Amino acid sequence: MKKVRFWVLPNNGFQTATLVGDMLKGFHWEHPGLEVEVEVKTPASLWRHLFRSLKNRDEERRPDLVQIPHTWTAILAHLSFIEDLKGFDSALDLDAWVEPLRTHCQLPGVRGVYALPWWMELSVLFYRHDVLSQVAADPQKELDTWEGFLEVCRKIHKRLKGFPLSHVVANPNPNESVSLIDAAPCVWACGGEFLSRDGSRALFYREEVQRGVDAYLQLMLQGAMPLLSRSGLVPRGFFEGACAMQFGPRFPKMPKKLSRAVRAVPYPRGGRARSSIVGAQHLAVVRDNGQAREAFECLKYLAKPAVALAYGRSAGGIPARLADMQPFFGEHEHVQEAFAASLGFARLLPNFPIMGTLEKIFERMMERVVENILHRKYSAALLREELIHAAAEVDYILALND
Amino acid sequence: MIDLLYQFHKELNSPRLGPEGVAELAFNTIARQFKADSLATFLWHGQQKALMMQLGHACGRTMEAEEKIHVGDASPFLSLLRGKKKYLLYSAPHWVLYVPMKWRGASESQEPLGVLRLERFNRKRPFSAKEKKLAFDFASELAQNLYQARLDRLNRNQLGRLSALTELTAVFASSLRVEDSLRLILRGIQKHFSFDRVRLYLVDKEGKTLRGELSVDIRGHVKNLRHDEILLKEGIHHFANLMLGKGGTSELERYKEVVLYLPLIVQAQRIGLLIVDNLLSQEPIDHEDAGLLKSFAGQIALAVDNARLFEEVQELSLYDSLTQLPLRRYFFQRFQEEMYRAERFSQSLSLLLIDLDYFKAVNDTYGHQVGDQVLSAVSQAVINNIRKIDFPSRYGGDEILVLLPQSTDADVRMIGQRLLQEIRKIRVPAPFSKYNEVPVTVSMGVAIFPQDAKTMESLMEKADSALYWVKSHGKNNFALYQDTLPAGPEQRTLFEEKPS
């Protein structure tokens, strides 16, 4: 029996392999001679394993089909690690997907299609309307600007003990740090950019970037966002009912009682503009494998509207096709409105091969910054220095890689 | 309790299990034994002062997971790792028990490996004192087996890399050219150690410049770095500082997790710099890999140095030091190859034999020093006026041979004319002579494959014969063998009229 190895991210925690397996039952029905082996890898582990198998094709176990964040598609296509899907289906058309998601399926200047979106990730601000009404905050008005949002945070923080909440704002980052995706809307709202237009230079060192990152870090500095829990456990999040607000790109299932209280608004307006970030989880076929054709069949099945919608629901992933929005959100029209409005001004991270590496460098730098916040050593000067060094490192890598 | 522990010990004690296998087996047993809803192992990273989650277990499944516990100086986790506490227990948001994982070394001292976390989501079921003690013992057993499994894997990996490195350094003992050897060794290092890039810089003969040699990228593609030259002066470049032993800059310090700089040293002389990096993937370089490469840097340096010396010696024996022309032995190797090529592809191959006119008289009259200068000047003129594909050689004494692949009669005549004209322009200073300089002329004979001869020996003979013909017809000229045949007076005319 032929076997397709499918590496996925832990979209559903410990249930991921089971749920993906369930999702593939229809595929097995149509392809009884084909087995799909699902392996769950964390983002860091997936990145590491993909690069290892790229560097040493003899030793490492390689997947045939892989789920990747959209910012990895360009680097993996650039390094010839993933297939041009047009080679399997020349009529493949990206028009079915939400417009902004199409660019990251391709490599700049190349005609091929290297991945298909599985679902969309678009950041909005979720809030508990029951909590906000108790502090007399008007979400439509006060959560419209960053200052207003911080003011609401302060109001809730003052009365935190009166709520069954552990924190005001949940940290969407599972590592209790800050990722590029977390900080990007604030940076863009301040007029900052991460890379020059042609992708040849990092622009971290600019003041606008520093202002944007600092604005986001204020949530930690003012105690609104948790840093570390005493018990060493990751603090419980918004969708577990432990926080009043959270920025998030997904809309997962939650207990009914909580679900009734959850609302969403677009990302608050920053210094210069309103901004949000949109991205996607991609599916790609790994090159130079014996099972490439079979992997592509599996990819096509998973990317089908009904299958993608059903699996997206289980993982909280927003449908990557506009037609599927209504069935996805159902009675949560207010949340759907926030997502639909955000799509109008949301931006993508630039589509350059360096982006995956840049995210890693940013992450590493932010870990150091957050540690300094923890040890009460944070200052704007320290952040500035870190950003300058990070930019220099990105520039150095860009120079080495032509 | 002892029975339980013994059973656990027997379960885990299988040499075939890797660290993941050991953890999965242990998780299943511990989850069952303690009715735990979730389990996780965290490994201690002393440098980062953090406990990093390695594997988690819930709902009957074990998988990789990412969580980090920062361990500050006042953290209770530090007391746990240092053995001051046997467990940490939290009751909120549910029951959470941490027990240390320690392995016992040969000296019976206990070293921290990390912690094991057990969670019970039902707040009505706390961990009893007996359970805490049992969890502590289970964690110690797990730690011992995890440590052993990790060590086994590490040893296997290191052995594999060690043998790969040994094979790589043996490459230099083969007869490959230096560049080919360097390509092989760099590609080998990139592949076996899974680096994003490997770069090699070598110090030039004068010891003034660090020159780029080769770079191997993440896909194993080799690139020439010859354009990259760094002057070996302090402060000019951090590579120069490293080579001059001035220590690393703060910039290098920042990249130390993903870049490794290895100066190549032979007999206290820094001969080059090997740089390996994981800048693109941002994967930290293993300490074990760094150690292994560092210990091999000396061998690599020696191998590189030997190979360069070997090539220098080779060059010395292949080239004539006076004229810089390849020597006879090298010429005949090439002659043979060109003959094969000409035969196989039905191409022409001309052989031009040059002899200096009155060379013995020059030596006798002006001395050997002037003779050497004449020979050197003529050789230079030959080198400068033949095509790139032509191959000259010092045949012996004052004779020079030139191979002219793929040349027609017309080509040969043009080249011959060019050489004659350029050599006639040569003036070698001779202070005590009548005109204070020595005029130089040569005679040349040419034979062409296949029209004149079909073997190397006979081609040589025919070229010699044509040369003899020119010598006997007034010198300072050249002739094709066909021109010298007694077919008719009109065909025996010399190619060029002698200058008056």
mmCIF file of N, CA, C and O in Angstrom, chain B residues 434-482:
data_model
loop_
_atom_site.group_PDB
_atom_site.id
_atom_site.type_symbol
_atom_site.label_atom_id
_atom_site.label_comp_id
_atom_site.label_asym_id
_atom_site.label_seq_id
_atom_site.Cartn_x
_atom_site.Cartn_y
_atom_site.Cartn_z
ATOM 1 N N LYS B 434 78.309 45.276 -29.787
ATOM 2 C CA LYS B 434 78.489 46.374 -30.726
ATOM 3 C C LYS B 434 77.301 47.336 -30.701
ATOM 4 O O LYS B 434 77.453 48.548 -30.727
ATOM 5 N N TYR B 435 76.050 46.725 -30.650
ATOM 6 C CA TYR B 435 74.852 47.582 -30.673
ATOM 7 C C TYR B 435 74.150 47.672 -29.304
ATOM 8 O O TYR B 435 73.052 48.156 -29.191
ATOM 9 N N ASN B 436 74.867 47.234 -28.314
ATOM 10 C CA ASN B 436 74.324 47.212 -26.939
ATOM 11 C C ASN B 436 73.052 46.375 -26.771
ATOM 12 O O ASN B 436 72.378 46.471 -25.775
ATOM 13 N N GLU B 437 72.689 45.600 -27.769
ATOM 14 C CA GLU B 437 71.514 44.722 -27.652
ATOM 15 C C GLU B 437 71.648 43.562 -28.615
ATOM 16 O O GLU B 437 72.401 43.626 -29.588
ATOM 17 N N VAL B 438 70.908 42.518 -28.301
ATOM 18 C CA VAL B 438 70.984 41.312 -29.128
ATOM 19 C C VAL B 438 69.694 41.177 -29.923
ATOM 20 O O VAL B 438 68.613 41.126 -29.337
ATOM 21 N N PRO B 439 69.751 41.105 -31.230
ATOM 22 C CA PRO B 439 68.536 40.849 -32.005
ATOM 23 C C PRO B 439 68.165 39.379 -31.907
ATOM 24 O O PRO B 439 69.035 38.528 -31.758
ATOM 25 N N VAL B 440 66.896 39.105 -31.957
ATOM 26 C CA VAL B 440 66.449 37.720 -31.790
ATOM 27 C C VAL B 440 65.582 37.317 -32.972
ATOM 28 O O VAL B 440 64.666 38.040 -33.364
ATOM 29 N N THR B 441 65.870 36.148 -33.497
ATOM 30 C CA THR B 441 65.004 35.579 -34.533
ATOM 31 C C THR B 441 64.836 34.089 -34.235
ATOM 32 O O THR B 441 65.630 33.501 -33.501
ATOM 33 N N VAL B 442 63.792 33.527 -34.842
ATOM 34 C CA VAL B 442 63.564 32.087 -34.662
ATOM 35 C C VAL B 442 63.209 31.451 -35.993
ATOM 36 O O VAL B 442 62.799 32.137 -36.938
ATOM 37 N N SER B 443 63.339 30.128 -36.023
ATOM 38 C CA SER B 443 62.875 29.357 -37.176
ATOM 39 C C SER B 443 61.782 28.426 -36.670
ATOM 40 O O SER B 443 61.855 27.940 -35.536
ATOM 41 N N MET B 444 60.785 28.179 -37.550
ATOM 42 C CA MET B 444 59.657 27.364 -37.083
ATOM 43 C C MET B 444 59.240 26.369 -38.150
ATOM 44 O O MET B 444 59.227 26.699 -39.346
ATOM 45 N N GLY B 445 58.875 25.163 -37.694
ATOM 46 C CA GLY B 445 58.352 24.155 -38.611
ATOM 47 C C GLY B 445 57.012 23.651 -38.079
ATOM 48 O O GLY B 445 56.837 23.508 -36.871
ATOM 49 N N VAL B 446 56.083 23.383 -39.005
ATOM 50 C CA VAL B 446 54.746 22.966 -38.582
ATOM 51 C C VAL B 446 54.326 21.691 -39.286
ATOM 52 O O VAL B 446 54.542 21.540 -40.486
ATOM 53 N N ALA B 447 53.731 20.773 -38.504
ATOM 54 C CA ALA B 447 53.112 19.590 -39.115
ATOM 55 C C ALA B 447 51.665 19.536 -38.629
ATOM 56 O O ALA B 447 51.369 19.916 -37.496
ATOM 57 N N ILE B 448 50.782 19.085 -39.516
ATOM 58 C CA ILE B 448 49.352 19.107 -39.184
ATOM 59 C C ILE B 448 48.761 17.700 -39.258
ATOM 60 O O ILE B 448 48.979 16.973 -40.237
ATOM 61 N N PHE B 449 48.029 17.360 -38.175
ATOM 62 C CA PHE B 449 47.279 16.098 -38.138
ATOM 63 C C PHE B 449 45.915 16.360 -38.787
ATOM 64 O O PHE B 449 45.299 17.404 -38.495
ATOM 65 N N PRO B 450 45.368 15.544 -39.595
ATOM 66 C CA PRO B 450 45.895 14.245 -40.035
ATOM 67 C C PRO B 450 46.605 14.300 -41.388
ATOM 68 O O PRO B 450 47.116 13.301 -41.846
ATOM 69 N N GLN B 451 46.618 15.516 -41.984
ATOM 70 C CA GLN B 451 47.140 15.535 -43.366
ATOM 71 C C GLN B 451 48.616 15.186 -43.476
ATOM 72 O O GLN B 451 49.031 14.560 -44.440
ATOM 73 N N ASP B 452 49.434 15.561 -42.467
ATOM 74 C CA ASP B 452 50.876 15.290 -42.542
ATOM 75 C C ASP B 452 51.259 13.999 -41.841
ATOM 76 O O ASP B 452 52.173 13.296 -42.256
ATOM 77 N N ALA B 453 50.588 13.698 -40.758
ATOM 78 C CA ALA B 453 50.941 12.487 -39.986
ATOM 79 C C ALA B 453 49.769 12.110 -39.104
ATOM 80 O O ALA B 453 48.913 12.947 -38.807
ATOM 81 N N LYS B 454 49.748 10.817 -38.710
ATOM 82 C CA LYS B 454 48.604 10.354 -37.914
ATOM 83 C C LYS B 454 48.988 9.897 -36.516
ATOM 84 O O LYS B 454 48.137 9.438 -35.760
ATOM 85 N N THR B 455 50.262 9.982 -36.174
ATOM 86 C CA THR B 455 50.674 9.635 -34.805
ATOM 87 C C THR B 455 51.496 10.782 -34.221
ATOM 88 O O THR B 455 52.001 11.632 -34.973
ATOM 89 N N MET B 456 51.627 10.748 -32.907
ATOM 90 C CA MET B 456 52.388 11.794 -32.238
ATOM 91 C C MET B 456 53.840 11.813 -32.718
ATOM 92 O O MET B 456 54.387 12.865 -33.042
ATOM 93 N N GLU B 457 54.420 10.607 -32.754
ATOM 94 C CA GLU B 457 55.833 10.507 -33.132
ATOM 95 C C GLU B 457 56.061 11.043 -34.538
ATOM 96 O O GLU B 457 56.978 11.835 -34.796
ATOM 97 N N SER B 458 55.161 10.625 -35.433
ATOM 98 C CA SER B 458 55.414 11.042 -36.803
ATOM 99 C C SER B 458 55.100 12.523 -37.000
ATOM 100 O O SER B 458 55.714 13.187 -37.819
ATOM 101 N N LEU B 459 54.157 13.053 -36.197
ATOM 102 C CA LEU B 459 53.877 14.489 -36.264
ATOM 103 C C LEU B 459 55.109 15.286 -35.808
ATOM 104 O O LEU B 459 55.464 16.307 -36.397
ATOM 105 N N MET B 460 55.746 14.743 -34.742
ATOM 106 C CA MET B 460 56.969 15.388 -34.251
ATOM 107 C C MET B 460 58.047 15.368 -35.336
ATOM 108 O O MET B 460 58.724 16.367 -35.582
ATOM 109 N N GLU B 461 58.159 14.236 -35.958
ATOM 110 C CA GLU B 461 59.183 14.087 -37.008
ATOM 111 C C GLU B 461 58.962 15.064 -38.151
ATOM 112 O O GLU B 461 59.895 15.706 -38.639
ATOM 113 N N LYS B 462 57.673 15.191 -38.545
ATOM 114 C CA LYS B 462 57.359 16.056 -39.690
ATOM 115 C C LYS B 462 57.594 17.526 -39.332
ATOM 116 O O LYS B 462 58.082 18.300 -40.164
ATOM 117 N N ALA B 463 57.239 17.902 -38.111
ATOM 118 C CA ALA B 463 57.459 19.288 -37.680
ATOM 119 C C ALA B 463 58.963 19.567 -37.641
ATOM 120 O O ALA B 463 59.427 20.633 -38.074
ATOM 121 N N ASP B 464 59.724 18.588 -37.170
ATOM 122 C CA ASP B 464 61.183 18.720 -37.096
ATOM 123 C C ASP B 464 61.768 18.852 -38.501
ATOM 124 O O ASP B 464 62.673 19.655 -38.763
ATOM 125 N N SER B 465 61.198 18.074 -39.388
ATOM 126 C CA SER B 465 61.664 18.093 -40.762
ATOM 127 C C SER B 465 61.410 19.474 -41.389
ATOM 128 O O SER B 465 62.289 20.019 -42.081
ATOM 129 N N ALA B 466 60.227 20.025 -41.131
ATOM 130 C CA ALA B 466 59.912 21.359 -41.665
ATOM 131 C C ALA B 466 60.838 22.407 -41.065
ATOM 132 O O ALA B 466 61.289 23.322 -41.761
ATOM 133 N N LEU B 467 61.155 22.250 -39.785
ATOM 134 C CA LEU B 467 62.060 23.195 -39.125
ATOM 135 C C LEU B 467 63.452 23.112 -39.745
ATOM 136 O O LEU B 467 64.087 24.134 -40.037
ATOM 137 N N TYR B 468 63.875 21.886 -39.959
ATOM 138 C CA TYR B 468 65.195 21.687 -40.570
ATOM 139 C C TYR B 468 65.247 22.368 -41.937
ATOM 140 O O TYR B 468 66.213 22.993 -42.318
ATOM 141 N N TRP B 469 64.122 22.237 -42.646
ATOM 142 C CA TRP B 469 64.036 22.844 -43.982
ATOM 143 C C TRP B 469 64.224 24.363 -43.887
ATOM 144 O O TRP B 469 64.959 24.955 -44.645
ATOM 145 N N VAL B 470 63.567 24.981 -42.886
ATOM 146 C CA VAL B 470 63.690 26.439 -42.723
ATOM 147 C C VAL B 470 65.119 26.812 -42.340
ATOM 148 O O VAL B 470 65.707 27.738 -42.889
ATOM 149 N N LYS B 471 65.676 26.016 -41.411
ATOM 150 C CA LYS B 471 67.050 26.285 -40.957
ATOM 151 C C LYS B 471 68.015 26.249 -42.145
ATOM 152 O O LYS B 471 68.926 27.055 -42.245
ATOM 153 N N SER B 472 67.746 25.263 -43.011
ATOM 154 C CA SER B 472 68.668 25.094 -44.133
ATOM 155 C C SER B 472 68.354 26.064 -45.267
ATOM 156 O O SER B 472 69.043 26.086 -46.272
ATOM 157 N N HIS B 473 67.275 26.822 -45.125
ATOM 158 C CA HIS B 473 66.922 27.803 -46.151
ATOM 159 C C HIS B 473 66.993 29.227 -45.616
ATOM 160 O O HIS B 473 66.197 30.079 -45.938
ATOM 161 N N GLY B 474 67.898 29.473 -44.726
ATOM 162 C CA GLY B 474 68.182 30.849 -44.304
ATOM 163 C C GLY B 474 67.633 31.242 -42.946
ATOM 164 O O GLY B 474 67.772 32.391 -42.514
ATOM 165 N N LYS B 475 66.970 30.380 -42.238
ATOM 166 C CA LYS B 475 66.454 30.669 -40.888
ATOM 167 C C LYS B 475 65.459 31.854 -40.883
ATOM 168 O O LYS B 475 65.021 32.283 -41.929
ATOM 169 N N ASN B 476 65.115 32.298 -39.638
ATOM 170 C CA ASN B 476 64.241 33.464 -39.433
ATOM 171 C C ASN B 476 62.962 33.394 -40.285
ATOM 172 O O ASN B 476 62.553 34.359 -40.900
ATOM 173 N N ASN B 477 62.339 32.222 -40.261
ATOM 174 C CA ASN B 477 61.120 32.064 -41.051
ATOM 175 C C ASN B 477 60.373 30.821 -40.567
ATOM 176 O O ASN B 477 60.836 30.158 -39.628
ATOM 177 N N PHE B 478 59.302 30.498 -41.233
ATOM 178 C CA PHE B 478 58.648 29.253 -40.841
ATOM 179 C C PHE B 478 58.010 28.591 -42.051
ATOM 180 O O PHE B 478 57.742 29.228 -43.070
ATOM 181 N N ALA B 479 57.799 27.260 -41.913
ATOM 182 C CA ALA B 479 57.227 26.516 -43.030
ATOM 183 C C ALA B 479 56.331 25.416 -42.525
ATOM 184 O O ALA B 479 56.573 24.827 -41.476
ATOM 185 N N LEU B 480 55.281 25.180 -43.332
ATOM 186 C CA LEU B 480 54.438 24.020 -43.052
ATOM 187 C C LEU B 480 55.105 22.821 -43.705
ATOM 188 O O LEU B 480 55.773 22.971 -44.745
ATOM 189 N N TYR B 481 54.920 21.646 -43.117
ATOM 190 C CA TYR B 481 55.560 20.459 -43.693
ATOM 191 C C TYR B 481 55.174 20.309 -45.160
ATOM 192 O O TYR B 481 56.011 20.001 -46.006
ATOM 193 N N GLN B 482 53.882 20.559 -45.470
ATOM 194 C CA GLN B 482 53.413 20.421 -46.853
ATOM 195 C C GLN B 482 54.203 21.335 -47.794
ATOM 196 O O GLN B 482 54.441 20.983 -48.937
#
